[in-house]
Amino acid sequence: MPKYPAFSDSLTFQPLLAWSSALLTLFFLLSTSAGPSLAAQTLTLSEEIPIRADTEYHLVGKLGGRTMLLQDRGAKFLLTAYDRRMQQSWEKELELRGRSITILDIIATKRDFKLLYLYRERGHMYLQLDRYDPAANLRDSVTLADIGYTLTTPRQEVVQSEDHSKSLVMLYNEPNRFSFFTVDLDSLELMRRSVIQPEDFYFNQNFLQAEVANDGTAFFALERDNFVSRRKDHYYEIYQASPDTISSVAYSQVEMRDSLTYDLFFRYDNLNEQLVCGGLYTSRDMTRAEGYFYLSIPPSNPEDRTLHFEAFEQELVSSMDGNRRRNREGIEELAVRDLVLRRDGGMLLITERNRQFERRSTATQLQVVNNFVGRPLVDYHYDELLVLSVHPDGQPHWHNVLHKRQYSQDDGGAYSSFFLLRSPQRLHFLFNDDVRLENTVSEYVLDGYGESDRNSLFHTRDLELRLRFRSGIQVAANELVVPSERRNRLRLVTMTY
């Protein structure tokens, strides 16, 4: 056993989209003080291709050493395979059922990949699951459910289980109810179809998150009375739908102890068989976090839950503000980005400071005739990361502040924030130091003790890259793929440790 709680998330290796007809491979050594855990790193760059405005692309997976990309061109679905050097190997058009197709999920394994999608036929909408072999030959095709007659495509949310054997599909058109479908991806069967309609429920206001366990049990989290005026009444509703029951849905209520909560994250811990939630709380100001909370619920006995609130120490608040604001209550503009499970049942709560400012541009008003309002300009700031390690009883273990400063304008923050490369013993936070064409790419390496090292990896000056780390995908224990978008042209960058 390690001397510290190792991270228990099973690694999910899915490749990112690959475009390529030529490539450039660069080798370099990391300038780092992190020791032998960081060896030489290889960058593999695909050739640039133009990005069509009417094309959507979906990640498929990595099968037989080939990375596959599905391009949605409206009525045409084109699958392209790329070899280990990201050179195009072959291309094939897939014939999907029906019309008005909406891709919901793509699941890749070493032996096949599956497409889960909606399609229309004679006014009805259907839920479809197709299975393909590594050569993109159709092996199985199953219509899972007739959604019924509908004039519009319902809004969708899809969640995969940790081992990618189950998919949970949520569909909703009406604001006071939603349907869900639990799908067994291995047997290509519909495990359960149900409708949940809570009392006094409005989806956009009350719904928080859905999760699905490896055995197909579905969880839905709703919030109630999360307002300053109703603070004492604030609570969560947790719905639990087992796949071996047809209609019943278990229900539990979690009182939030006179606190307001925001920016939380649920994740099901299959190892310890519990639903875990980590988030931030405050007493009155929803823009300032006064501390974190930890919640764990065993599905077999929801009343035997653990709920703990922990206020931030003044030293931590000061370190986040760079010692500029001493004796300040809470941390402003903090958001939850991810939750990493520990093997002992605890968690790592990963948060980031970010804010947006909207302003009017006089120059824009002068450029447009009869435009007296002007197009607003939006400034995006993504700054410090705060990582909190929490014991299974909710007590704090350690925390670490990872400093960075990222600023951009009118780009939706696409090139800001970070990518998290996971391993059982370390976490790598990769990010752009400056959101501009000539930029240094850096990383923090964090171990289970809370110790971190910051490393400068490479400079993009000679590579003409603009990396979108938030869109990156981990494809192996030591490999990730990150897209670079520059002047409506796309390039894929594979980083191998």
Coordinates of C-alpha atoms in Angstrom, one line a residue:
M1 CA 0.0 0.0 0.0
P2 CA 1.3 3.5 -0.7
K3 CA 2.1 5.9 2.1
Y4 CA -0.6 8.2 0.9
P5 CA -4.0 7.7 -0.6
A6 CA -3.6 6.9 -4.3
F7 CA -6.0 8.2 -6.9
S8 CA -8.6 5.5 -7.7
D9 CA -10.1 6.8 -10.9
S10 CA -9.7 4.1 -13.6
L11 CA -7.8 5.7 -16.4
T12 CA -10.0 6.5 -19.5
F13 CA -8.0 6.5 -22.6
Q14 CA -9.9 7.9 -25.5
P15 CA -8.1 9.6 -28.5
L16 CA -9.0 13.0 -29.8
L17 CA -9.9 13.7 -33.4
A18 CA -7.0 13.3 -35.8
W19 CA -6.5 15.1 -39.1
S20 CA -3.3 14.4 -40.9
S21 CA -1.6 13.8 -44.2
A22 CA 1.8 14.7 -43.1
L23 CA 3.5 15.2 -39.7
L24 CA 6.3 16.7 -37.8
T25 CA 7.9 14.9 -34.9
L26 CA 9.9 16.9 -32.3
F27 CA 12.0 15.5 -29.5
F28 CA 13.0 17.5 -26.5
L29 CA 13.9 17.1 -22.8
L30 CA 11.7 18.7 -20.2
S31 CA 13.5 21.3 -18.1
T32 CA 12.3 20.0 -14.8
S33 CA 13.2 19.4 -11.2
A34 CA 10.6 16.8 -10.7
G35 CA 13.1 13.9 -10.9
P36 CA 12.8 10.6 -12.8
S37 CA 9.0 10.6 -13.1
L38 CA 9.4 13.0 -16.0
A39 CA 11.5 11.7 -18.9
A40 CA 11.9 12.8 -22.5
Q41 CA 8.8 13.9 -24.2
T42 CA 7.8 13.5 -27.8
L43 CA 5.5 15.8 -29.8
T44 CA 3.9 14.6 -33.0
L45 CA 2.2 17.2 -35.1
S46 CA -0.3 16.5 -37.9
E47 CA -0.4 18.6 -41.0
E48 CA -2.8 21.6 -40.9
I49 CA -6.2 21.3 -42.6
P50 CA -8.9 23.8 -43.1
I51 CA -11.9 23.7 -40.7
R52 CA -15.3 23.7 -42.5
A53 CA -17.9 25.8 -40.7
D54 CA -20.7 23.3 -41.5
T55 CA -18.8 20.2 -40.2
E56 CA -19.0 18.7 -36.8
Y57 CA -16.5 16.1 -35.7
H58 CA -16.7 13.4 -33.1
L59 CA -14.0 11.4 -31.4
V60 CA -14.4 7.7 -32.0
G61 CA -11.5 6.0 -30.3
K62 CA -8.2 4.3 -30.8
L63 CA -8.5 0.7 -32.2
G64 CA -5.6 -1.4 -33.4
G65 CA -3.2 1.5 -33.1
R66 CA -5.4 3.7 -35.3
T67 CA -7.1 6.8 -34.2
M68 CA -10.5 7.3 -35.8
L69 CA -12.5 10.4 -36.4
L70 CA -16.2 10.7 -37.4
Q71 CA -17.1 13.8 -39.4
D72 CA -20.8 14.8 -39.4
R73 CA -21.4 16.7 -42.6
G74 CA -25.2 16.9 -42.3
A75 CA -26.5 13.9 -44.3
K76 CA -23.0 12.3 -44.6
F77 CA -21.0 10.6 -41.9
L78 CA -17.4 10.1 -42.8
L79 CA -15.0 7.9 -40.7
T80 CA -11.3 8.5 -41.1
A81 CA -8.5 6.3 -39.6
Y82 CA -5.0 7.6 -38.8
D83 CA -1.9 5.5 -38.1
R84 CA 0.5 5.9 -35.2
R85 CA 2.2 8.8 -36.9
M86 CA -1.2 10.4 -37.5
Q87 CA -1.0 9.9 -41.3
Q88 CA -4.3 9.0 -42.9
S89 CA -4.7 5.2 -43.4
W90 CA -8.2 4.9 -44.9
E91 CA -11.6 6.6 -45.1
K92 CA -15.1 5.2 -45.1
E93 CA -18.7 6.6 -45.2
L94 CA -21.0 5.1 -42.5
E95 CA -24.6 4.5 -43.4
L96 CA -26.7 5.3 -40.3
R97 CA -30.4 4.7 -39.9
G98 CA -33.1 7.2 -40.6
R99 CA -32.8 11.0 -40.9
S100 CA -32.2 14.0 -38.7
I101 CA -29.5 12.0 -36.8
T102 CA -28.1 13.3 -33.5
I103 CA -25.0 11.6 -32.3
L104 CA -25.3 11.1 -28.5
D105 CA -22.2 9.1 -27.6
I106 CA -19.3 7.2 -29.1
I107 CA -17.7 4.4 -27.1
A108 CA -14.4 2.8 -28.2
T109 CA -12.7 -0.4 -26.9
K110 CA -9.7 -2.3 -28.1
R111 CA -12.0 -4.6 -30.2
D112 CA -14.8 -2.3 -31.4
F113 CA -16.6 1.0 -31.2
K114 CA -20.2 1.8 -30.8
L115 CA -22.4 4.7 -31.9
L116 CA -25.4 5.7 -29.8
Y117 CA -27.7 8.1 -31.6
L118 CA -31.2 9.4 -32.2
Y119 CA -32.9 9.3 -35.6
R120 CA -36.3 10.1 -37.1
E121 CA -38.5 7.9 -39.2
R122 CA -42.2 8.6 -40.1
G123 CA -42.5 11.3 -37.4
H124 CA -41.2 9.1 -34.6
M125 CA -37.8 9.4 -32.9
Y126 CA -35.8 6.3 -32.0
L127 CA -32.8 5.5 -29.9
Q128 CA -30.3 3.5 -31.8
L129 CA -27.0 1.6 -31.0
D130 CA -24.6 0.4 -33.7
R131 CA -21.5 -1.7 -33.2
Y132 CA -18.5 -1.6 -35.6
D133 CA -15.3 -3.6 -35.8
P134 CA -11.8 -1.9 -36.1
A135 CA -12.3 -1.8 -39.9
A136 CA -15.6 0.1 -39.6
N137 CA -17.7 -2.9 -40.7
L138 CA -21.1 -2.9 -39.1
R139 CA -21.4 -6.0 -36.8
D140 CA -24.6 -5.3 -34.8
S141 CA -27.4 -2.8 -35.0
V142 CA -30.2 -2.5 -32.4
T143 CA -33.1 -0.1 -32.1
L144 CA -33.3 0.3 -28.3
A145 CA -36.4 2.4 -27.9
D146 CA -39.2 4.2 -29.8
I147 CA -39.2 7.7 -28.2
G148 CA -42.5 8.5 -29.8
Y149 CA -43.9 11.1 -32.1
T150 CA -42.2 14.5 -31.5
L151 CA -41.9 17.6 -33.6
T152 CA -38.6 18.7 -32.1
T153 CA -35.5 16.9 -31.0
P154 CA -35.4 16.8 -27.2
R155 CA -32.4 18.1 -25.3
Q156 CA -30.0 15.4 -24.3
E157 CA -27.5 14.6 -21.6
V158 CA -25.4 11.4 -21.7
V159 CA -23.2 10.0 -18.9
Q160 CA -20.9 7.0 -19.2
S161 CA -20.0 4.6 -16.3
E162 CA -16.4 4.5 -15.1
D163 CA -15.7 1.2 -16.9
H164 CA -17.6 2.4 -20.1
S165 CA -19.9 -0.6 -20.0
K166 CA -23.1 1.5 -19.4
S167 CA -24.5 4.7 -20.8
L168 CA -27.2 6.8 -19.2
V169 CA -29.2 8.9 -21.7
M170 CA -31.5 11.7 -20.5
L171 CA -34.0 13.4 -22.8
Y172 CA -36.2 16.3 -21.9
N173 CA -38.5 18.6 -23.7
E174 CA -40.9 19.5 -20.9
P175 CA -39.5 21.6 -18.1
N176 CA -41.1 19.6 -15.3
R177 CA -40.1 16.0 -16.2
F178 CA -37.4 14.0 -17.9
S179 CA -37.0 10.5 -19.4
F180 CA -33.9 8.4 -18.9
F181 CA -32.6 5.2 -20.6
T182 CA -29.9 3.0 -19.1
V183 CA -28.1 1.1 -21.8
D184 CA -25.8 -2.0 -21.5
L185 CA -23.1 -1.3 -24.1
D186 CA -21.6 -4.8 -23.8
S187 CA -24.9 -6.7 -24.5
L188 CA -26.4 -4.0 -26.6
E189 CA -29.6 -4.0 -24.5
L190 CA -31.8 -1.4 -22.9
M191 CA -31.7 -2.1 -19.2
R192 CA -34.3 0.4 -18.1
R193 CA -36.5 3.2 -19.4
S194 CA -38.3 5.5 -16.9
V195 CA -39.7 9.0 -16.4
I196 CA -39.0 11.1 -13.4
Q197 CA -41.4 13.9 -12.6
P198 CA -40.7 15.5 -9.1
E199 CA -43.1 17.8 -7.5
D200 CA -42.6 21.6 -8.1
F201 CA -39.7 20.7 -10.4
Y202 CA -38.2 23.0 -13.1
F203 CA -35.3 21.3 -15.0
N204 CA -33.1 24.4 -15.6
Q205 CA -33.5 25.6 -12.0
N206 CA -33.4 22.4 -10.0
F207 CA -31.5 19.7 -11.9
L208 CA -27.8 19.4 -11.0
Q209 CA -26.1 16.2 -12.3
A210 CA -26.6 12.6 -13.3
E211 CA -24.3 9.7 -12.6
V212 CA -24.3 6.0 -13.5
A213 CA -22.5 3.1 -11.7
N214 CA -20.7 0.2 -13.4
D215 CA -23.7 -2.0 -12.6
G216 CA -26.2 0.4 -14.3
T217 CA -27.6 2.1 -11.2
A218 CA -28.5 5.6 -12.2
F219 CA -28.4 8.6 -9.8
F220 CA -30.0 12.1 -10.3
A221 CA -29.2 15.0 -8.0
L222 CA -31.6 18.0 -7.6
E223 CA -31.3 21.1 -5.5
R224 CA -34.0 22.9 -3.6
D225 CA -34.3 26.4 -2.0
N226 CA -30.7 27.4 -2.7
F227 CA -31.5 31.1 -2.1
V228 CA -30.3 33.5 0.6
S229 CA -33.9 34.0 1.7
R230 CA -34.5 30.2 2.0
R231 CA -31.0 29.3 3.2
K232 CA -32.2 27.3 6.2
D233 CA -34.5 25.2 4.0
H234 CA -31.8 24.3 1.4
Y235 CA -31.5 20.6 0.6
Y236 CA -30.6 18.1 -2.1
E237 CA -32.9 15.4 -3.5
I238 CA -31.1 12.3 -4.7
Y239 CA -33.0 9.8 -6.9
Q240 CA -31.6 6.3 -7.3
A241 CA -32.9 4.0 -10.1
S242 CA -31.7 0.4 -10.0
P243 CA -31.6 -1.5 -13.3
D244 CA -33.3 -4.6 -11.8
T245 CA -36.5 -2.7 -11.0
I246 CA -39.0 -1.5 -13.5
S247 CA -40.7 1.5 -12.1
S248 CA -39.7 2.2 -8.5
V249 CA -37.1 5.0 -7.9
A250 CA -35.5 5.3 -4.4
Y251 CA -35.4 8.8 -2.9
S252 CA -33.4 10.5 -0.2
Q253 CA -33.1 14.0 1.1
V254 CA -29.9 15.7 2.3
E255 CA -30.2 18.8 4.4
M256 CA -27.4 21.3 3.8
R257 CA -27.2 22.7 7.3
D258 CA -28.0 26.4 6.9
S259 CA -25.5 26.9 4.1
L260 CA -25.8 27.9 0.4
T261 CA -23.9 25.7 -2.0
Y262 CA -22.7 26.1 -5.5
D263 CA -20.3 24.7 -8.1
L264 CA -20.3 21.1 -6.9
F265 CA -19.5 17.8 -8.6
F266 CA -20.9 14.3 -8.2
R267 CA -19.0 11.1 -9.0
Y268 CA -19.8 7.5 -8.3
D269 CA -17.1 5.6 -6.5
N270 CA -17.4 2.0 -7.7
L271 CA -14.5 0.9 -5.6
N272 CA -16.0 1.9 -2.3
E273 CA -19.6 1.7 -3.6
Q274 CA -20.8 5.2 -2.7
L275 CA -21.9 8.4 -4.4
V276 CA -19.4 11.2 -3.7
C277 CA -20.0 14.9 -4.0
G278 CA -17.6 17.8 -3.4
G279 CA -18.4 21.4 -3.7
L280 CA -18.2 24.9 -2.3
Y281 CA -20.4 26.7 0.2
T282 CA -21.2 30.2 1.5
S283 CA -23.6 31.8 3.9
R284 CA -24.8 34.7 1.9
D285 CA -22.7 35.7 -1.1
M286 CA -22.8 33.3 -4.0
T287 CA -19.7 34.8 -5.6
R288 CA -17.5 34.0 -2.7
A289 CA -16.7 30.5 -1.3
E290 CA -16.2 30.3 2.4
G291 CA -15.2 26.7 2.4
Y292 CA -15.8 23.3 0.9
F293 CA -18.1 20.4 1.7
Y294 CA -17.8 16.7 1.3
L295 CA -20.8 14.3 0.9
S296 CA -20.8 10.5 0.5
I297 CA -23.9 8.4 0.2
P298 CA -23.9 4.6 0.2
P299 CA -26.7 3.5 -2.1
S300 CA -27.5 0.5 0.1
N301 CA -28.3 2.8 3.0
P302 CA -28.6 6.5 2.0
E303 CA -29.3 7.6 5.6
D304 CA -25.8 6.4 6.6
R305 CA -24.2 9.3 4.8
T306 CA -21.3 11.5 5.6
L307 CA -21.6 15.3 5.3
H308 CA -18.9 17.6 6.4
F309 CA -18.3 21.4 6.0
E310 CA -14.9 22.9 6.3
A311 CA -14.1 26.6 6.3
F312 CA -11.1 27.9 4.5
E313 CA -8.3 29.0 6.7
Q314 CA -7.2 32.7 6.5
E315 CA -3.7 31.6 5.4
L316 CA -5.3 29.8 2.4
V317 CA -7.4 32.8 1.5
S318 CA -4.4 35.1 1.6
S319 CA -2.3 32.8 -0.5
M320 CA -5.0 32.7 -3.2
D321 CA -5.1 36.5 -3.2
G322 CA -1.4 36.9 -3.2
N323 CA -1.4 38.3 0.3
R324 CA -3.2 41.4 -1.0
R325 CA -6.4 40.9 1.0
R326 CA -5.8 39.8 4.5
N327 CA -8.7 39.1 6.9
R328 CA -11.1 38.6 4.0
E329 CA -13.8 36.0 4.3
G330 CA -13.8 33.4 1.6
I331 CA -12.3 33.2 -1.9
E332 CA -14.0 35.0 -4.8
E333 CA -14.7 33.7 -8.3
L334 CA -13.8 30.1 -7.4
A335 CA -15.3 27.2 -9.6
V336 CA -15.2 23.5 -9.3
R337 CA -13.5 21.9 -12.3
D338 CA -13.2 18.2 -11.4
L339 CA -13.3 15.6 -8.6
V340 CA -10.7 12.8 -8.4
L341 CA -11.5 9.9 -6.2
R342 CA -9.0 8.5 -3.7
R343 CA -8.8 4.8 -3.1
D344 CA -9.7 5.2 0.6
G345 CA -13.0 6.9 -0.2
G346 CA -11.8 10.4 0.0
M347 CA -11.5 12.9 -2.8
L348 CA -9.4 15.6 -4.5
L349 CA -11.5 18.6 -5.3
I350 CA -10.0 20.6 -8.1
T351 CA -11.1 24.3 -8.3
E352 CA -10.0 27.2 -10.4
R353 CA -10.5 31.0 -10.2
N354 CA -12.1 32.4 -13.3
R355 CA -14.1 35.5 -14.1
Q356 CA -15.6 37.3 -17.2
F357 CA -16.0 41.0 -17.9
E358 CA -18.2 42.4 -20.6
R359 CA -17.6 45.8 -21.9
R360 CA -18.7 48.0 -24.8
S361 CA -16.2 49.0 -27.5
T362 CA -16.4 52.5 -29.0
A363 CA -14.3 51.3 -32.0
T364 CA -16.8 48.6 -32.8
Q365 CA -19.7 51.2 -32.8
L366 CA -17.8 53.3 -35.4
Q367 CA -17.2 50.4 -37.7
V368 CA -20.9 49.4 -38.1
V369 CA -23.4 51.8 -39.7
N370 CA -26.4 52.7 -37.5
N371 CA -25.1 50.5 -34.6
F372 CA -25.6 52.6 -31.6
V373 CA -25.2 49.8 -29.1
G374 CA -22.0 48.2 -30.3
R375 CA -20.9 44.6 -29.9
P376 CA -19.8 43.8 -26.3
L377 CA -16.3 42.6 -25.8
V378 CA -15.8 39.8 -23.2
D379 CA -12.5 39.4 -21.2
Y380 CA -11.8 36.0 -19.9
H381 CA -9.5 35.4 -16.8
Y382 CA -8.5 32.0 -15.7
D383 CA -6.1 32.1 -12.7
E384 CA -5.0 30.0 -9.7
L385 CA -5.9 26.4 -9.2
L386 CA -6.7 25.2 -5.7
V387 CA -6.5 21.5 -5.1
L388 CA -8.0 20.2 -1.9
S389 CA -7.3 16.6 -0.6
V390 CA -10.1 15.4 1.7
H391 CA -10.2 12.3 3.9
P392 CA -13.2 9.9 3.8
D393 CA -14.7 11.6 6.8
G394 CA -14.6 15.0 5.1
Q395 CA -11.6 16.3 7.2
P396 CA -8.9 18.2 5.3
H397 CA -5.7 16.3 4.4
W398 CA -3.8 18.9 2.5
H399 CA -4.2 21.7 0.0
N400 CA -2.0 23.2 -2.7
V401 CA -2.3 26.5 -4.7
L402 CA -1.0 26.2 -8.3
H403 CA -0.5 29.8 -9.5
K404 CA -1.1 30.8 -13.1
R405 CA -2.4 33.8 -15.0
Q406 CA -4.4 33.5 -18.2
Y407 CA -6.2 36.3 -20.1
S408 CA -8.0 36.3 -23.4
Q409 CA -10.6 38.3 -25.2
D410 CA -13.7 37.2 -27.2
D411 CA -12.6 33.5 -27.6
G412 CA -14.9 31.9 -25.1
G413 CA -11.9 31.0 -23.0
A414 CA -11.1 28.1 -25.4
Y415 CA -7.3 28.4 -25.0
S416 CA -7.4 28.9 -21.2
S417 CA -7.8 26.7 -18.2
F418 CA -5.9 23.3 -18.2
F419 CA -5.8 19.6 -19.1
L420 CA -5.6 17.0 -16.4
L421 CA -3.4 14.0 -17.2
R422 CA -4.2 11.3 -14.6
S423 CA -2.1 8.4 -13.3
P424 CA -2.6 6.4 -10.0
Q425 CA 0.3 8.2 -8.3
R426 CA 0.5 11.7 -10.0
L427 CA -1.6 14.3 -11.7
H428 CA -0.3 16.5 -14.5
F429 CA -1.9 19.9 -15.0
L430 CA -1.0 21.2 -18.5
F431 CA -1.8 24.7 -19.6
N432 CA -0.8 27.7 -21.7
D433 CA 1.2 30.3 -19.8
D434 CA 0.0 33.1 -22.1
V435 CA -3.1 32.9 -24.3
R436 CA -1.4 34.1 -27.5
L437 CA 0.4 32.8 -30.6
E438 CA 3.8 32.9 -29.1
N439 CA 3.3 31.0 -25.8
T440 CA 5.1 28.8 -23.3
V441 CA 3.4 25.5 -22.4
S442 CA 3.8 24.6 -18.8
E443 CA 2.7 22.0 -16.3
Y444 CA 2.3 21.3 -12.6
V445 CA 3.0 17.8 -11.4
L446 CA 1.2 16.9 -8.2
D447 CA 1.7 13.8 -6.1
G448 CA -0.3 12.2 -3.4
Y449 CA 1.5 14.1 -0.6
G450 CA 0.4 17.4 -2.1
E451 CA 3.9 18.2 -3.3
S452 CA 4.1 19.9 -6.7
D453 CA 6.7 20.9 -9.3
R454 CA 6.2 23.4 -12.1
N455 CA 7.9 22.7 -15.4
S456 CA 8.2 24.7 -18.6
L457 CA 7.7 22.2 -21.4
F458 CA 8.1 23.9 -24.8
H459 CA 7.5 27.2 -26.6
T460 CA 5.0 27.5 -29.5
R461 CA 6.9 30.3 -31.3
D462 CA 8.4 28.1 -34.0
L463 CA 5.6 25.6 -34.1
E464 CA 2.7 28.0 -34.9
L465 CA 0.4 26.3 -32.4
R466 CA -2.6 27.5 -30.4
L467 CA -3.4 24.7 -28.1
R468 CA -6.9 24.1 -26.7
F469 CA -6.0 22.1 -23.6
R470 CA -9.6 22.0 -22.4
S471 CA -10.5 19.9 -25.5
G472 CA -7.6 17.5 -25.0
I473 CA -8.0 13.7 -24.5
Q474 CA -5.8 11.2 -22.7
V475 CA -5.2 8.2 -24.9
A476 CA -2.8 6.2 -22.8
A477 CA -1.2 6.4 -19.3
N478 CA 1.6 8.6 -20.7
E479 CA 0.0 10.1 -23.8
L480 CA -2.5 12.9 -24.6
V481 CA -3.8 14.5 -27.8
V482 CA -4.5 18.3 -27.9
P483 CA -6.1 20.2 -30.9
S484 CA -4.5 23.4 -32.1
E485 CA -6.7 25.9 -33.9
R486 CA -5.2 28.8 -35.7
R487 CA -6.7 30.9 -38.5
N488 CA -9.5 28.4 -39.2
R489 CA -7.0 25.6 -39.6
L490 CA -6.7 22.6 -37.3
R491 CA -3.6 20.6 -36.3
L492 CA -3.4 17.7 -33.8
V493 CA -0.6 17.5 -31.3
T494 CA 0.2 14.2 -29.6
M495 CA 2.3 14.6 -26.4
T496 CA 4.0 11.4 -25.1
Y497 CA 5.9 11.3 -21.9

